[in-house]
Coordinates of C-alpha atoms in Angstrom, one line a residue:
M1 CA -0.1 -0.1 -0.1
S2 CA 3.3 2.0 0.7
R3 CA 4.6 1.4 -2.5
R4 CA 1.7 2.6 -4.2
S5 CA 0.9 5.5 -2.2
S6 CA 4.5 6.9 -2.9
S7 CA 4.4 6.1 -6.8
S8 CA 1.2 8.0 -6.9
K9 CA 2.3 10.9 -5.0
A10 CA 5.6 11.0 -6.7
T11 CA 3.8 11.2 -10.8
E12 CA 1.5 13.5 -8.9
T13 CA 4.0 16.4 -8.2
A14 CA 6.8 15.7 -10.6
S15 CA 6.8 17.1 -13.7
H16 CA 6.1 15.2 -16.8
T17 CA 9.5 15.0 -18.0
S18 CA 11.1 14.0 -14.5
R19 CA 8.3 12.0 -13.6
G20 CA 10.1 8.5 -14.2
Q21 CA 13.5 9.8 -12.6
F22 CA 11.6 10.4 -9.1
V23 CA 9.8 7.5 -9.3
A24 CA 13.2 5.5 -9.8
I25 CA 14.6 7.5 -6.7
E26 CA 12.3 6.4 -4.8
F27 CA 12.8 2.3 -5.7
T28 CA 16.5 2.8 -5.0
L29 CA 15.8 3.7 -1.3
N30 CA 13.0 0.8 -1.4
I31 CA 16.0 -1.9 -2.3
F32 CA 18.2 -0.1 0.1
G33 CA 15.9 -1.1 2.5
V34 CA 15.6 -4.3 1.8
V35 CA 19.7 -4.4 1.8
V36 CA 19.9 -3.1 5.4
A37 CA 17.3 -5.8 6.4
Y38 CA 19.3 -8.4 4.6
W39 CA 22.5 -7.8 6.9
L40 CA 20.8 -7.1 9.6
G41 CA 19.4 -10.0 9.8
F42 CA 22.5 -11.9 8.3
G43 CA 24.6 -10.4 11.5
C44 CA 22.1 -11.3 14.0
S45 CA 21.7 -14.6 12.8
F46 CA 25.1 -15.5 14.4
V47 CA 23.9 -14.1 18.0
D48 CA 23.6 -17.7 20.0
D49 CA 24.0 -19.6 16.9
G50 CA 21.1 -18.4 15.8
F51 CA 19.0 -19.8 18.5
S52 CA 18.1 -16.6 20.5
P53 CA 14.7 -15.3 20.2
F54 CA 16.8 -11.7 19.6
V55 CA 18.0 -12.9 15.9
W56 CA 14.2 -12.5 14.9
R57 CA 12.6 -9.7 18.0
F58 CA 15.5 -7.4 16.7
P59 CA 14.9 -6.8 12.8
I60 CA 11.3 -6.7 13.4
A61 CA 11.4 -3.8 16.1
F62 CA 14.3 -1.9 14.2
Q63 CA 11.7 -1.1 11.2
I64 CA 9.7 1.0 14.1
L65 CA 12.5 3.5 13.9
P66 CA 11.6 4.5 10.2
L67 CA 8.3 4.5 10.8
L68 CA 7.8 6.3 13.7
F69 CA 10.4 8.8 11.7
L70 CA 7.8 8.8 8.9
L71 CA 5.0 8.9 10.4
A72 CA 6.6 12.6 12.3
I73 CA 6.9 14.1 8.8
V74 CA 4.6 12.7 7.0
F75 CA 1.7 15.9 7.9
F76 CA 4.3 18.2 6.5
F77 CA 4.0 17.0 3.1
P78 CA 2.1 18.8 0.4
E79 CA -1.2 17.3 -1.0
S80 CA -1.8 16.3 -4.5
P81 CA -2.2 19.4 -7.0
R82 CA -4.6 16.9 -8.9
W83 CA -6.7 15.5 -5.9
L84 CA -7.1 19.4 -4.6
V85 CA -8.6 19.8 -7.9
K86 CA -11.0 17.1 -7.5
V87 CA -12.1 18.0 -4.7
G88 CA -12.8 21.4 -5.3
R89 CA -9.6 23.2 -3.3
E90 CA -8.5 24.6 -7.0
A91 CA -6.8 27.9 -4.8
E92 CA -4.6 25.3 -2.4
A93 CA -4.0 23.1 -5.9
R94 CA -2.4 26.6 -7.7
Y95 CA -0.3 27.8 -4.7
I96 CA 1.2 24.3 -4.1
L97 CA 1.6 23.7 -8.4
G98 CA 3.7 26.9 -8.4
R99 CA 5.6 26.2 -5.4
L100 CA 6.4 22.9 -7.1
R101 CA 7.3 24.4 -10.1
G102 CA 9.2 27.6 -9.1
E103 CA 8.5 31.2 -9.4
D104 CA 10.4 31.4 -12.8
E105 CA 8.3 28.7 -14.1
Y106 CA 5.2 30.2 -12.8
G107 CA 3.4 30.6 -16.1
L108 CA 4.1 27.2 -17.2
A109 CA 2.4 25.4 -13.7
E110 CA -0.9 27.8 -14.4
T111 CA -0.7 26.2 -17.7
E112 CA -0.7 23.0 -16.2
F113 CA -3.5 23.8 -13.5
Q114 CA -5.3 24.7 -16.6
D115 CA -5.0 21.4 -17.9
I116 CA -5.7 19.2 -14.4
R117 CA -8.7 21.3 -14.1
N118 CA -9.9 21.1 -18.0
I119 CA -9.3 16.8 -17.9
A120 CA -10.8 16.8 -14.5
E121 CA -14.0 18.5 -16.0
L122 CA -13.7 16.5 -18.7
E123 CA -13.7 13.0 -16.5
K124 CA -16.6 13.9 -14.5
K125 CA -18.5 13.8 -17.6
S126 CA -17.3 10.8 -19.5
G127 CA -16.9 8.3 -16.6
K128 CA -20.0 7.0 -15.1
S129 CA -19.0 4.7 -12.6
N130 CA -15.5 4.4 -10.5
S131 CA -16.3 1.3 -8.4
Y132 CA -13.8 -1.6 -8.8
F133 CA -16.0 -3.9 -10.5
H134 CA -17.5 -0.9 -13.3
M135 CA -13.3 -0.9 -13.7
F136 CA -12.9 -4.5 -14.3
W137 CA -16.1 -5.1 -16.2
D138 CA -15.5 -2.4 -18.2
I139 CA -13.4 -4.2 -20.6
M140 CA -17.0 -6.4 -21.6
P141 CA -18.9 -5.2 -24.5
K142 CA -21.9 -3.5 -23.7
R143 CA -24.7 -5.3 -24.2
I144 CA -24.0 -7.4 -21.3
G145 CA -22.5 -4.0 -19.1
G146 CA -19.2 -2.9 -20.4
G147 CA -18.0 -0.1 -21.6
S148 CA -19.2 2.6 -19.0
S149 CA -16.4 4.7 -19.0
G150 CA -17.1 5.5 -22.8
N151 CA -13.8 6.7 -24.6
L152 CA -11.7 6.3 -21.3
H153 CA -11.3 3.0 -22.0
I154 CA -10.6 2.4 -18.3
G155 CA -11.0 -1.4 -18.4
R156 CA -8.3 -2.0 -20.9
R157 CA -6.2 0.3 -18.7
V158 CA -7.0 -2.3 -15.9
Q159 CA -5.7 -5.9 -18.1
L160 CA -3.2 -3.5 -19.1
V161 CA -1.4 -2.9 -15.4
I162 CA -2.5 -6.8 -14.3
W163 CA -0.9 -8.5 -16.8
L164 CA 2.3 -6.1 -17.2
Q165 CA 2.5 -6.9 -13.1
I166 CA 2.2 -10.5 -13.7
L167 CA 4.3 -10.5 -16.4
Q168 CA 6.7 -8.8 -14.0
E169 CA 7.0 -12.0 -11.6
W170 CA 7.3 -14.8 -14.8
I171 CA 10.5 -12.8 -16.0
G172 CA 12.4 -14.6 -13.6
I173 CA 12.8 -12.4 -10.0
A174 CA 10.4 -14.8 -8.0
G175 CA 12.9 -17.5 -8.7
V176 CA 16.1 -15.9 -8.7
T177 CA 15.2 -14.3 -4.9
I178 CA 13.8 -17.5 -3.8
Y179 CA 16.4 -20.0 -5.0
A180 CA 19.6 -17.6 -5.2
N181 CA 21.1 -19.7 -2.3
D182 CA 20.5 -22.8 -3.9
I183 CA 22.3 -21.2 -7.6
F184 CA 25.3 -20.0 -5.1
S185 CA 25.6 -23.3 -3.5
Q186 CA 25.9 -25.2 -7.1
A187 CA 29.3 -23.4 -7.6
G188 CA 30.2 -25.2 -4.8
Y189 CA 30.2 -22.4 -1.8
S190 CA 29.2 -23.1 1.8
V191 CA 25.9 -22.4 3.0
F192 CA 27.7 -19.4 5.0
K193 CA 29.3 -18.2 1.5
S194 CA 26.3 -18.9 -0.4
R195 CA 24.1 -16.1 2.5
W196 CA 26.7 -13.1 1.9
I197 CA 26.9 -13.9 -1.8
A198 CA 23.6 -13.3 -2.0
G199 CA 23.9 -10.8 0.3
I200 CA 26.2 -9.2 -2.4
N201 CA 23.6 -9.8 -4.7
D202 CA 21.2 -7.7 -3.4
I203 CA 23.9 -4.6 -3.2
F204 CA 24.3 -5.0 -6.7
Y205 CA 20.8 -5.2 -7.1
M206 CA 20.3 -1.7 -4.9
F207 CA 22.7 -0.2 -7.5
S208 CA 21.6 -1.2 -10.5
T209 CA 18.5 0.9 -9.8
L210 CA 20.4 3.9 -10.0
I211 CA 20.9 3.3 -14.1
A212 CA 16.8 3.6 -14.5
V213 CA 17.3 6.8 -12.5
F214 CA 19.1 8.5 -15.3
T215 CA 17.7 6.0 -18.5
L216 CA 14.1 5.9 -17.6
D217 CA 13.1 9.3 -18.5
R218 CA 15.5 9.6 -21.4
L219 CA 14.3 5.9 -23.4
G220 CA 11.0 5.7 -22.4
R221 CA 8.6 3.1 -20.4
R222 CA 8.9 0.9 -23.7
V223 CA 12.5 0.8 -24.3
T224 CA 13.4 0.3 -20.6
L225 CA 11.0 -2.9 -20.6
Y226 CA 12.6 -4.0 -24.1
W227 CA 16.6 -3.8 -23.5
G228 CA 15.7 -6.0 -19.3
N229 CA 14.1 -8.4 -21.3
V230 CA 16.9 -8.8 -23.7
V231 CA 19.5 -8.9 -21.1
M232 CA 17.5 -10.8 -18.6
G233 CA 16.3 -13.3 -20.7
I234 CA 19.8 -14.2 -22.0
S235 CA 20.8 -14.3 -18.2
M236 CA 18.1 -17.0 -17.8
F237 CA 19.1 -19.1 -19.9
L238 CA 23.0 -18.8 -19.5
S239 CA 22.2 -19.5 -16.2
G240 CA 20.0 -22.5 -16.4
G241 CA 22.9 -23.9 -18.9
F242 CA 25.6 -23.8 -16.3
S243 CA 23.6 -25.2 -13.9
A244 CA 22.8 -28.4 -15.6
L245 CA 26.6 -28.5 -17.0
A246 CA 27.4 -28.0 -12.7
Q247 CA 25.3 -31.1 -12.4
Q248 CA 26.3 -33.2 -15.4
N249 CA 29.8 -33.1 -13.5
P250 CA 29.0 -34.4 -9.8
D251 CA 32.9 -36.1 -9.8
N252 CA 34.7 -33.6 -11.1
E253 CA 34.9 -31.0 -8.7
S254 CA 36.6 -28.2 -10.5
K255 CA 34.2 -28.3 -13.7
R256 CA 31.2 -28.2 -11.1
A257 CA 32.7 -25.3 -9.3
S258 CA 33.8 -23.5 -12.7
Y259 CA 30.2 -23.8 -14.4
G260 CA 28.5 -23.4 -10.9
A261 CA 29.9 -20.1 -10.8
A262 CA 29.5 -19.0 -14.1
G263 CA 25.8 -19.9 -13.6
A264 CA 26.1 -17.7 -10.0
A265 CA 27.6 -14.8 -12.8
F266 CA 24.9 -14.8 -14.5
T267 CA 22.1 -14.6 -11.4
F268 CA 24.1 -11.0 -10.9
V269 CA 23.6 -10.1 -14.4
F270 CA 19.7 -10.7 -14.4
T271 CA 19.2 -9.0 -10.9
A272 CA 21.2 -5.8 -12.0
G273 CA 18.9 -6.4 -15.7
F274 CA 15.7 -6.2 -13.5
G275 CA 16.7 -3.6 -11.1
A276 CA 17.5 -1.1 -13.7
T277 CA 14.4 -1.8 -15.8
W278 CA 11.5 -4.1 -14.8
L279 CA 11.1 -3.5 -11.3
T280 CA 10.7 0.5 -12.0
V281 CA 8.3 0.5 -14.6
P282 CA 5.2 -1.6 -13.7
W283 CA 4.7 0.4 -10.4
L284 CA 5.5 3.3 -12.2
Y285 CA 3.1 3.0 -15.6
P286 CA 0.1 2.1 -13.4
A287 CA 0.3 5.7 -11.5
E288 CA 0.4 7.3 -14.9
I289 CA -2.3 6.0 -17.2
F290 CA -5.3 6.1 -14.8
P291 CA -7.3 9.0 -15.1
L292 CA -7.2 11.0 -11.9
Q293 CA -10.6 10.1 -10.3
V294 CA -9.9 6.3 -10.8
R295 CA -6.1 6.7 -10.1
A296 CA -5.7 5.2 -6.4
K297 CA -8.3 2.4 -7.1
G298 CA -6.4 1.9 -10.7
N299 CA -3.1 1.1 -8.9
A300 CA -5.4 -1.1 -6.4
W301 CA -5.7 -3.1 -9.7
G302 CA -2.0 -3.0 -9.9
V303 CA -1.3 -4.5 -6.5
A304 CA -3.8 -7.0 -7.3
G305 CA -1.9 -7.8 -10.6
W306 CA 1.2 -8.3 -8.6
S307 CA -0.3 -10.5 -5.9
I308 CA -1.5 -13.3 -8.6
G309 CA 2.1 -13.1 -10.1
N310 CA 3.7 -13.5 -6.9
G311 CA 0.9 -15.6 -5.6
W312 CA 1.2 -18.2 -8.4
T313 CA 4.5 -18.2 -8.8
T314 CA 5.6 -19.0 -5.1
L315 CA 3.2 -21.8 -5.5
L316 CA 4.0 -23.3 -8.6
L317 CA 8.1 -22.6 -8.3
P318 CA 8.6 -25.3 -6.0
I319 CA 6.8 -28.0 -8.4
M320 CA 9.2 -26.8 -11.3
F321 CA 12.3 -27.1 -9.7
K322 CA 11.0 -30.3 -8.6
N323 CA 10.6 -31.7 -11.8
I324 CA 12.1 -29.7 -14.5
A325 CA 15.1 -28.3 -12.0
E326 CA 17.4 -25.8 -14.2
K327 CA 14.8 -26.1 -16.5
T328 CA 12.6 -23.8 -15.0
F329 CA 15.2 -20.9 -15.7
Y330 CA 14.5 -21.8 -20.0
V331 CA 10.6 -21.0 -19.1
F332 CA 11.6 -17.4 -17.4
G333 CA 14.1 -16.9 -20.4
A334 CA 11.3 -17.6 -22.9
C335 CA 8.9 -15.6 -20.6
N336 CA 11.5 -12.1 -20.8
F337 CA 11.6 -12.5 -25.0
I338 CA 7.6 -13.3 -24.8
S339 CA 7.2 -10.2 -23.1
I340 CA 8.9 -8.3 -25.9
P341 CA 6.0 -8.6 -28.3
I342 CA 3.7 -7.7 -26.1
V343 CA 4.5 -4.5 -24.6
W344 CA 5.3 -3.7 -28.1
A345 CA 1.5 -4.2 -29.0
F346 CA -0.6 -3.4 -26.5
Y347 CA 1.3 -0.5 -24.1
P348 CA 1.6 3.1 -25.5
E349 CA 4.4 4.9 -24.5
S350 CA 3.8 7.1 -21.2
N351 CA 6.8 8.3 -20.9
Q352 CA 7.0 12.7 -21.5
R353 CA 3.6 12.8 -21.9
T354 CA 1.4 14.8 -18.9
L355 CA -1.0 12.7 -16.8
E356 CA -3.6 14.8 -18.4
E357 CA -2.5 13.7 -21.9
M358 CA -3.1 10.3 -21.3
D359 CA -6.9 10.3 -21.6
L360 CA -6.0 10.5 -25.7
L361 CA -3.2 8.2 -25.6
F362 CA -6.4 6.0 -24.6
A363 CA -9.3 7.1 -26.6
A364 CA -8.8 4.9 -29.6
D365 CA -10.9 1.9 -30.0
S366 CA -8.8 -0.7 -30.3
P367 CA -6.2 -1.9 -27.9
F368 CA -3.5 -1.8 -30.4
N369 CA -0.5 0.5 -29.6
W370 CA -0.3 1.9 -33.4
A371 CA -3.9 2.7 -33.3
A372 CA -3.6 4.4 -29.9
E373 CA -0.6 6.7 -31.2
K374 CA -2.8 7.6 -33.9
E375 CA -6.2 8.4 -32.6
F376 CA -3.4 11.0 -29.7
A377 CA -2.2 12.3 -32.9
R378 CA -5.6 13.3 -33.7
L379 CA -6.7 14.5 -30.8
K380 CA -3.9 17.0 -29.9
A381 CA -4.3 18.4 -33.4
E382 CA -8.3 19.0 -33.0
N383 CA -7.8 20.4 -29.3
P384 CA -4.8 22.3 -28.2
D385 CA -5.8 23.2 -25.1
L386 CA -6.3 19.5 -23.5

């Protein structure tokens, strides 16, 4: 819930030219917290050889400190200008936009404010129902109760964010996260060494998110997903291949260790590729594409997709590793390359477009990206004030 709220907050307050950068910074800090939690747990595991209640009590208690700090400062955060317009507090929205954009850019802030107000009025007229059920069912034909959002096509957006989150889990991050220690142990590393190497992998993961900070708004969401799929897909196939070679040489310790180390190395490459690309975009995209009236609920549908993908993989991974072993990585590799045409065909580019322009981007009746771009160009030409 906090991740979704912070993503929405960042997208609604940042300029459209740096929206991705701000959300990527958020994820760098998020993974920094993961790194601190991992190494804290690793260090506590040595207390009384891991049999003391301190091993689990202290890490849980430690998390209360940043929560108390956040609770103390959250009351000083400004409200989202878009939410203020939605509830009729336009004077506050105009003031906050002026402060966020800077005094030298007040003219731009005023223009942005007028865009927000115009789109908010348009959304009120176009959307008939904002319930979770109507948002989901909106994808269905009108004769059976769908299509209630009209040209906003809320149901299509719901499907896009759900499946993007499911794809995020099936490209392999769940398998690498859960089975990292097993992968490292195949290289002949001890349990202790496997654990601290997994911790080093988390540190690489954190620094890889900085790549998104500097590239996400330059390359765009679609290109970021493409190159991430290529890097991760190749890494998964090679990691699985080297793991298979390691298992085929049980009596040759040197070869087994070499192949296992190569498989472990590509695990690092995969994690870095994920942190630089697919970690951020599936959480950023829902916060960008939904209309103001249903943005919070649209983000919630993204969480639902993540829960489905995460639960699905968590239940199936033990069965897959038990029955097809390292070939599970081939499945993940294939999912990466399958994701590329899916993103190309169905996911319009949201980069360098204001949140108010998203309604124009999804106005086309066709679900395909090229139709969306064509309709967007036509509507922008006909409605320059939107």
